[in-house]
Amino acid sequence: MTPEVIVVGAGPGGAATAIILAELGVSVLVLDRARFPRSKICGEYLSPEAPRVLDRLGVLKAVDDTAVPIAGMRITAPDGTVACGAYRAHGRFRPYREHAMALPRATLDELLVERLRALPVDFREEVRVTDLVLERGRVVGVRALDRGHRELVLRAPLVVGADGRASVVAQRLGLRRPHRLRRMALVTYVEGLPRMSEPLAPVSGHPRFEPASRPPLQKSEPASRPPLRKSEPASRPPLQWAEIFVDPPDYAILNPVASDRANLSLVVPLADAAPWSARLETFFAARARQLPWLARRLAGARLAAPVRALGPLAYEVAPPSVGGVLLVGDAGGFFDPFTGEGVFTALRSAELATETVVSALRAGDCSREMLARYDRARHAAFAGKVRLARAIQVIVAHRRLANIVARALARRPRRLDLLLGVLGDYVPPRALLWPADW
């Protein structure tokens, strides 16, 4: 039986697309070259709004059993200035959860795949899509190789490319474009760090942070915490804090994925890292030592996994110029969000894509004009955050500017809270322009 939709890729974007469509009665074929569970390079951070989509997909309770709740971000500037921001409501803008979350990407993928298997979806692992089938100016299927290297020709009225950064779907259509920010992320795990379960208070009268004389710790939650949302678990692990260390041209993100384990992503210029591709651990260790505040934070810690590279980190993808195809998640482009988070973008783009897919199938119209509705919706959903991310990248690329901004945020932490609300996907970027909130 010919499916109505072929989804290429079973990561968060592809799995979410297939789950929503299957629940709406659409027949779906999902193809992925990997066998799950699989390892995937990722910052392993979920914004406070990501649980809303995970709840819709039916996996949030399972995620809660594994994820580490993240109260906010602790950002250290080149001169040691520390600014702490928390995820909280801003007027009518409230997060789905009062915290972000972190968990291993392999765990998240497996939970989504388990949900996928429970639905009437034709899910095939170890099937590698190699090309698209085009007829009369539109995509009508894919060519693939199964685990026995047999060639398959699979047809459907609509193909959703959710096959990640190296998307075959986007490449075959010639849609990928380079981004002016040529950076690479070096990702590993570290163990033996003191737990960041409480934020460090700024030094009285001066925001500078000196590791040799840490100020007293403060409670990570206000005395009068708002009541739990209906979707929030009544009991959970202690809140922890993600940490970002800025030292141009680099920055590093520490994201606690367990009580004794953190994801460490070091973002550096691609040109600096490329010559070291065969000796990533050597380059990583040498570079991390040159971020003095990160180096002090890592004192006594140990690497718990090989260093893996992901780059170029940011890239652009043009909308398809033919009908019968949509691009979801990283297949549709990736911008560097500074927090190490891209999963919400994949989940939200899946939601937007399914709305257009259902409309197109009902109308019997999978033309480029019909499917362009999704491209417009995706642009509207993320354009503001993309512009903000570009501005942040300018700041973190200049030492003096990064110090000035960090000092301002340390003096007025509500500004950072609002900024985190935007980066956390529950406050619109335009809110940053409202004087009342600044």
Coordinates of C-alpha atoms in Angstrom, one line a residue, residues 40-45 105 340:
K40 CA 24.0 11.6 18.2
I41 CA 26.1 14.8 18.7
C42 CA 23.9 17.3 20.5
G43 CA 23.9 20.0 23.2
E44 CA 21.2 17.9 25.0
Y45 CA 19.2 20.9 26.2
R105 CA 19.9 12.7 23.1
G340 CA 23.1 24.7 22.6

